[in-house]
PDB file of C-alpha atoms in Angstrom:
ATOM      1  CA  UNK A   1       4.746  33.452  -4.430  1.00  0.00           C
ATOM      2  CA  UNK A   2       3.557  30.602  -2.337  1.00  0.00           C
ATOM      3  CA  UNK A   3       4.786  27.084  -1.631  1.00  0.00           C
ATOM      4  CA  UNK A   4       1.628  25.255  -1.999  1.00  0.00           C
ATOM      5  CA  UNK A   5       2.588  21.700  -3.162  1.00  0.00           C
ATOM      6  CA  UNK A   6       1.394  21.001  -7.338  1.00  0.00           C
ATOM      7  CA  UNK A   7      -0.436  18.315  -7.633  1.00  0.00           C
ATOM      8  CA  UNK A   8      -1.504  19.068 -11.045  1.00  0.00           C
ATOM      9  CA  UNK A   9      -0.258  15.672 -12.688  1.00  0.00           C
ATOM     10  CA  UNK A  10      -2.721  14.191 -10.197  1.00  0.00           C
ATOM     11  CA  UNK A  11      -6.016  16.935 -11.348  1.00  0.00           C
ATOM     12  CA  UNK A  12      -5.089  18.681  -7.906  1.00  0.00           C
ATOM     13  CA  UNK A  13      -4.604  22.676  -7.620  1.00  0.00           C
ATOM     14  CA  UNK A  14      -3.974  23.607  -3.585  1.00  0.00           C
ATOM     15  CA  UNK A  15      -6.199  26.735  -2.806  1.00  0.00           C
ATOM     16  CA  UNK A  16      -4.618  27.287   0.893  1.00  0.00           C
ATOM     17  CA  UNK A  17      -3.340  25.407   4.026  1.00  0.00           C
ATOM     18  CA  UNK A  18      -6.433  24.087   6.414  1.00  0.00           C
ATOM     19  CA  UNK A  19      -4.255  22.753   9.255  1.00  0.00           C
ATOM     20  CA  UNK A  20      -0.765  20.986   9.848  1.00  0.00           C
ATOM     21  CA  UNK A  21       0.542  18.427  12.249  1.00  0.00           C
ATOM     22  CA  UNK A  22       4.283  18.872  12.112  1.00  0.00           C
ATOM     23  CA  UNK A  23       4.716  15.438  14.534  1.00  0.00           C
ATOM     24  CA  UNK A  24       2.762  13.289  12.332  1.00  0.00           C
ATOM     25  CA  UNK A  25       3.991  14.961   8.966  1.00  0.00           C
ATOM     26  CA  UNK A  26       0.478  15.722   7.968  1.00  0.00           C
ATOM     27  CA  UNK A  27      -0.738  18.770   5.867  1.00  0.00           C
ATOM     28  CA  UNK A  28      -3.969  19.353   5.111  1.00  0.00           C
ATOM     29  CA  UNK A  29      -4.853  21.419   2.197  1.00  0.00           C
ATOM     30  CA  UNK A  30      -8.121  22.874   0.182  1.00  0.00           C
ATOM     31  CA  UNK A  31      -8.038  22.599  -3.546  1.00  0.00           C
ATOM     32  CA  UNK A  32      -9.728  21.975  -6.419  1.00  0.00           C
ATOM     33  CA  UNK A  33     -10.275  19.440  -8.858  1.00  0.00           C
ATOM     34  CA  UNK A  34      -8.667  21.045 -11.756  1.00  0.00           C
ATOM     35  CA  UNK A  35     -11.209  19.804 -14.779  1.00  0.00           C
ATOM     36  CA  UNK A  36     -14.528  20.858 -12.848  1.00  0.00           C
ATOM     37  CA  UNK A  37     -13.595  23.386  -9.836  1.00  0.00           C
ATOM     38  CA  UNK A  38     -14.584  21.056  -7.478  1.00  0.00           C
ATOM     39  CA  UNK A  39     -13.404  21.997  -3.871  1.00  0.00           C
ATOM     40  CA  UNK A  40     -11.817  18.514  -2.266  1.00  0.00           C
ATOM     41  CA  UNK A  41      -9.519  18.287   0.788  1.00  0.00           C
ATOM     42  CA  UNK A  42      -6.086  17.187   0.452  1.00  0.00           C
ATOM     43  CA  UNK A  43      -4.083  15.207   3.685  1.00  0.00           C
ATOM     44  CA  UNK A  44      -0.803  15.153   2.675  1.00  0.00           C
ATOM     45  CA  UNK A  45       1.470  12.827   4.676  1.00  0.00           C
ATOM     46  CA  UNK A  46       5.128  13.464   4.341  1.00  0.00           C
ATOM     47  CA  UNK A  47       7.404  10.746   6.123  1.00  0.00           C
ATOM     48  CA  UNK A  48      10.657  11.703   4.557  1.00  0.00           C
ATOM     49  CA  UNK A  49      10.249  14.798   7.329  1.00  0.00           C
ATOM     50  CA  UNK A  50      11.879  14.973  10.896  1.00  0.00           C
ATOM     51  CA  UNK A  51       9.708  13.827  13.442  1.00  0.00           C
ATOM     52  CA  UNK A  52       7.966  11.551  10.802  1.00  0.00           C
ATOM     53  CA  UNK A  53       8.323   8.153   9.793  1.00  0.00           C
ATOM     54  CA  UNK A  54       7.881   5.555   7.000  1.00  0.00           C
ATOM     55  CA  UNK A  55       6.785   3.443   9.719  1.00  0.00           C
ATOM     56  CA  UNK A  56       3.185   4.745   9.952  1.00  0.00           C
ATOM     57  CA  UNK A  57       2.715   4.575   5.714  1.00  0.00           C
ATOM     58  CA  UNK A  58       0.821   1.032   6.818  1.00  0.00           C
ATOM     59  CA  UNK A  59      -1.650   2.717   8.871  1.00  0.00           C
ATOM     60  CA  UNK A  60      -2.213   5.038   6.548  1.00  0.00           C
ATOM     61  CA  UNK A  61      -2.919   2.212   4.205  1.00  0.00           C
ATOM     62  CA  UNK A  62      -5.102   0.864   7.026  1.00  0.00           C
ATOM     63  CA  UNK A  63      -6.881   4.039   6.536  1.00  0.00           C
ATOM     64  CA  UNK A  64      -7.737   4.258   3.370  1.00  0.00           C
ATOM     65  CA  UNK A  65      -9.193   1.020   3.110  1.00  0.00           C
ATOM     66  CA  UNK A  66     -11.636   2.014   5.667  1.00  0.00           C
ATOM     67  CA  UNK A  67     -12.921   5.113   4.032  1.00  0.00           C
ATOM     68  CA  UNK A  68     -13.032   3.442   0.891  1.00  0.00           C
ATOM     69  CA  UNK A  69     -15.970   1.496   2.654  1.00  0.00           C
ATOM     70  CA  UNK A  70     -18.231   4.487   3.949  1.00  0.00           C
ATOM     71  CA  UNK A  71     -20.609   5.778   2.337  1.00  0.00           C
ATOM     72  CA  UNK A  72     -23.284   7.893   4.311  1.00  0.00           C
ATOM     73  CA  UNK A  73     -24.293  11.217   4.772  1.00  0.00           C
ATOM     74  CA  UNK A  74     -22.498  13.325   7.138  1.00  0.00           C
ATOM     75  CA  UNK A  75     -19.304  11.565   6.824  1.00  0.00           C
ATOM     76  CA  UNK A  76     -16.497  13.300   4.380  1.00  0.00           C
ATOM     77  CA  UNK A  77     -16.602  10.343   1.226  1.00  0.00           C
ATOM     78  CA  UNK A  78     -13.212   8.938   0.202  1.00  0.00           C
ATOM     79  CA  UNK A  79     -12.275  10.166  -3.543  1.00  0.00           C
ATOM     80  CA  UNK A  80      -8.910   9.137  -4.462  1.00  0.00           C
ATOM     81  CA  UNK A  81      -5.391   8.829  -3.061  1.00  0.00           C
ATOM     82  CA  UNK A  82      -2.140   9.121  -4.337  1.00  0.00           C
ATOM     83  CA  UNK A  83       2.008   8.509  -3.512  1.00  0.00           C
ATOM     84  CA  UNK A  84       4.410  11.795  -3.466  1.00  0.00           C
ATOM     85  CA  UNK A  85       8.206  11.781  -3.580  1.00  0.00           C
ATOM     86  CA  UNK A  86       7.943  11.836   0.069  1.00  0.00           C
ATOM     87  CA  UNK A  87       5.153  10.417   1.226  1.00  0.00           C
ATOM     88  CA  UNK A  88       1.359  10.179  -0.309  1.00  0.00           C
ATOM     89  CA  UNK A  89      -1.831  12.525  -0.411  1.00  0.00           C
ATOM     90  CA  UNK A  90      -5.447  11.079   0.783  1.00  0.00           C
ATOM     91  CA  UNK A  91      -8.279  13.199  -1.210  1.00  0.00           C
ATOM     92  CA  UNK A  92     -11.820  13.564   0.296  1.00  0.00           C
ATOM     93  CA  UNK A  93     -14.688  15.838  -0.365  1.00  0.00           C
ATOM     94  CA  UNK A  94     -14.632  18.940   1.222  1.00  0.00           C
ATOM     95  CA  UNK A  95     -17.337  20.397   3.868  1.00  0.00           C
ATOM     96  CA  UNK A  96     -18.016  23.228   4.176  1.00  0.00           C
ATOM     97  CA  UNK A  97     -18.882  23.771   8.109  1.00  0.00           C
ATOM     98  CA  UNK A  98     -17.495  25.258  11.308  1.00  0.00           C
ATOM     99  CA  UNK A  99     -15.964  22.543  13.722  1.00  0.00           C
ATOM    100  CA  UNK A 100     -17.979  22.250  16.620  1.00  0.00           C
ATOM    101  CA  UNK A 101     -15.350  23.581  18.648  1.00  0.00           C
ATOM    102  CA  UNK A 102     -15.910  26.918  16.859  1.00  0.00           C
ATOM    103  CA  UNK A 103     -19.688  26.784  17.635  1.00  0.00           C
ATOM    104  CA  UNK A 104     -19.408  25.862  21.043  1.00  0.00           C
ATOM    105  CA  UNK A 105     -21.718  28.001  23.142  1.00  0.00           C
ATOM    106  CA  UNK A 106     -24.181  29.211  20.672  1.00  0.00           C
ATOM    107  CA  UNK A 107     -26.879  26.553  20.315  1.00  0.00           C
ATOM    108  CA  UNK A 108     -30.281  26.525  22.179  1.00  0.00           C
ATOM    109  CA  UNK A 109     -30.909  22.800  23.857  1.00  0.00           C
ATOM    110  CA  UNK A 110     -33.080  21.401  21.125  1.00  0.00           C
ATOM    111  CA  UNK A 111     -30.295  22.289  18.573  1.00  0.00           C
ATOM    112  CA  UNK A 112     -27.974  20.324  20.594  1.00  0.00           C
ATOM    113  CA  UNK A 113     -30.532  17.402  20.606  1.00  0.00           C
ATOM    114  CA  UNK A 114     -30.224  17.516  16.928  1.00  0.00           C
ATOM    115  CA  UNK A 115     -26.832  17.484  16.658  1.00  0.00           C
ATOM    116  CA  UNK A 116     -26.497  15.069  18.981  1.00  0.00           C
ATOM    117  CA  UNK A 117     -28.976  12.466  17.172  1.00  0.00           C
ATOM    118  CA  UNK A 118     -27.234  13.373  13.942  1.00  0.00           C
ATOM    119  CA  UNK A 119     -23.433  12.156  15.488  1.00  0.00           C
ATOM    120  CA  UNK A 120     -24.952   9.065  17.355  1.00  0.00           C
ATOM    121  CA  UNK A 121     -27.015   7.934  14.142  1.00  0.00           C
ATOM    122  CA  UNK A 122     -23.142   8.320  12.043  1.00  0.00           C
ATOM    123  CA  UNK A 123     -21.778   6.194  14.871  1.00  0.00           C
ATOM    124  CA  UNK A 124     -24.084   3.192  14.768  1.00  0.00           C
ATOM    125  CA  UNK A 125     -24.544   3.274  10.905  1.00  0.00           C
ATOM    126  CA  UNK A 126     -19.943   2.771  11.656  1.00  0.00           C
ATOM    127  CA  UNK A 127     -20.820   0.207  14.684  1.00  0.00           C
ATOM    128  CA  UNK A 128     -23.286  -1.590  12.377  1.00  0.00           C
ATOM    129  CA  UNK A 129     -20.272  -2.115   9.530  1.00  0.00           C
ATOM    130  CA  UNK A 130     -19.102  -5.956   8.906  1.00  0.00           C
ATOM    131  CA  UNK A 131     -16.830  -5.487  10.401  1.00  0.00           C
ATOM    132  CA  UNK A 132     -17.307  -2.641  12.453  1.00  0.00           C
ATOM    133  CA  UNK A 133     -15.677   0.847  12.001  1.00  0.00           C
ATOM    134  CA  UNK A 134     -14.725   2.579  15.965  1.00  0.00           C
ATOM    135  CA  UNK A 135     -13.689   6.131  15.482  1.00  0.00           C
ATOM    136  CA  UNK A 136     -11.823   6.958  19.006  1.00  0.00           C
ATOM    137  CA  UNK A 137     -11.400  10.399  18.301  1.00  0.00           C
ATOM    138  CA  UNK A 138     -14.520  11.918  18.513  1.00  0.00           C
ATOM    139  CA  UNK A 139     -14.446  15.197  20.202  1.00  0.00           C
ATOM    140  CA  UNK A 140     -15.369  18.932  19.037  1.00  0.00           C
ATOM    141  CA  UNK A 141     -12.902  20.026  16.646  1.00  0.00           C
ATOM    142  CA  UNK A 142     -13.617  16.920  14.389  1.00  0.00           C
ATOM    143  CA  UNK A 143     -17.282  17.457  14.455  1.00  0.00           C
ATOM    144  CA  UNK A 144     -18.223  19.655  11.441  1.00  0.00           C
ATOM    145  CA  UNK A 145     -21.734  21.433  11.985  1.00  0.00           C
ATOM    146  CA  UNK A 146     -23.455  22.389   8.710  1.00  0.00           C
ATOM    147  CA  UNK A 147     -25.968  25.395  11.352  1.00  0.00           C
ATOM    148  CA  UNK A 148     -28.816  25.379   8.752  1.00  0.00           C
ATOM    149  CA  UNK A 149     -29.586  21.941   8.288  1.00  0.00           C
ATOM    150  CA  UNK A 150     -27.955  20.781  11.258  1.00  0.00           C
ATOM    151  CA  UNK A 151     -26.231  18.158   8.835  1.00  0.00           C
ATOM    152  CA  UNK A 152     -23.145  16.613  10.682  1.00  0.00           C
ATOM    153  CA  UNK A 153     -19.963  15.481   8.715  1.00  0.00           C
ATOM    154  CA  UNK A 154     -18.490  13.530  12.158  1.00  0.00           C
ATOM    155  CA  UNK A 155     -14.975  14.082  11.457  1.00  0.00           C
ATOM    156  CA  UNK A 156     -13.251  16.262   9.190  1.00  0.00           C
ATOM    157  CA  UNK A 157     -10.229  13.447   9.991  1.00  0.00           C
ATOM    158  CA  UNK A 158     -10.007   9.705  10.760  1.00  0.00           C
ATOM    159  CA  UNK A 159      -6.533  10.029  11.542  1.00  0.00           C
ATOM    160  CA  UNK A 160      -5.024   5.910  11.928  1.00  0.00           C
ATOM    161  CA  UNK A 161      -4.512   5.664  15.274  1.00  0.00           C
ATOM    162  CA  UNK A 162      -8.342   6.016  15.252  1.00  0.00           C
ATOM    163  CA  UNK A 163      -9.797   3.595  13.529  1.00  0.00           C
ATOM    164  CA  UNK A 164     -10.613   0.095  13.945  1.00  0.00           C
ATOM    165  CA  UNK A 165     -12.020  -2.248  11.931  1.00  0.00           C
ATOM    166  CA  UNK A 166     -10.932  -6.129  11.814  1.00  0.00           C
ATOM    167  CA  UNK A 167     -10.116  -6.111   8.375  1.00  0.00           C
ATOM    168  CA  UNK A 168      -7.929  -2.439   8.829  1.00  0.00           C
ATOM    169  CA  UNK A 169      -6.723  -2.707  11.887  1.00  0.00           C
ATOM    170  CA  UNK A 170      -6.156  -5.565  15.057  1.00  0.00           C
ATOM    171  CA  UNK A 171      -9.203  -5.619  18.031  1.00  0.00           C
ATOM    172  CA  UNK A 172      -6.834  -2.946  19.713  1.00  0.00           C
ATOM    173  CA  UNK A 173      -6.852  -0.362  16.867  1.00  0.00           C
ATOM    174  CA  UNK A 174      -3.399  -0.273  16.153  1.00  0.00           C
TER     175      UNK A 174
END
């Protein structure tokens, strides 16, 4: 038996765990949409957990109001969030890609070009935002590569502390 989380009232069914940070109270899941089979992510952030707080729910809110706004290719689009008895769940489409990290070491230099265009064209269509979106948490892991196309999701996560915007967040980010 597992202890996946139902989220069936909500149209969720979890398929497995894709990661977990036990300090913020975040678990991220893969599921599906229950009415069309549609694979989605799942960040579920639980503050009624040690090491976890009620404190950061605004961020979070912060958050979500952000990816509401994007919409552009390569960057995971926001579908739907929702509140939990201890916490809430952010859903956003799923990608299907290795993280960079995972790929590290196995592209020729024009490849890497690519990829690099790809992430710096993401980053100014976020710059070029009224008002501006800063991820500050750009490094391998949270760059999904799609190899055939060379497509680039930037970030499998915009964790809180990592975005700033004027209207989500003060000039510092926080």
């Amino acid at each position: 038996m597992n202890s996946y989380p139902d989220f069936s009232e909500h149209g969720y069914q979890v398929l497995r765990e894709l990661g977990r940070n036990r300090e913020g109270g975040r678990i991220t899941w893969l599921a599906s949409k229950v009415d069309t089979g549609e694979q989605m992510v799942i960040k579920q952030f639980c503050f009624a957990q040690a090491g976890s707080s009620w404190s950061g729910f605004e961020a979070h809110q912060r958050e979500i109001r952000v990816l509401q706004r994007l919409a552009y290719p390569g960057i995971p689009r926001y579908i739907n969030s929702f509140a939990t008895s201890d916490g809430f769940c952010l859903v956003q489409e799923y990608i299907n890609a290795q993280s960079l990290a995972q790929l590290l070491g196995k592209f020729e230099i024009e490849e890497v070009k690519q990829i690099a265009v790809k992430a710096l064209e993401i980053l100014q269509y976020l710059q070029n935002l009224n008002p501006p979106v800063i991820h500050r948490d750009i490094k391998p892991e949270n760059i999904l590569v799609d190899e055939p196309a060379f497509g680039l999701p930037l970030s499998r996560t915009f964790p809180p502390s990592t975005l700033t915007s004027d209207t989500a967040c003060n000039a510092t980010g926080s």
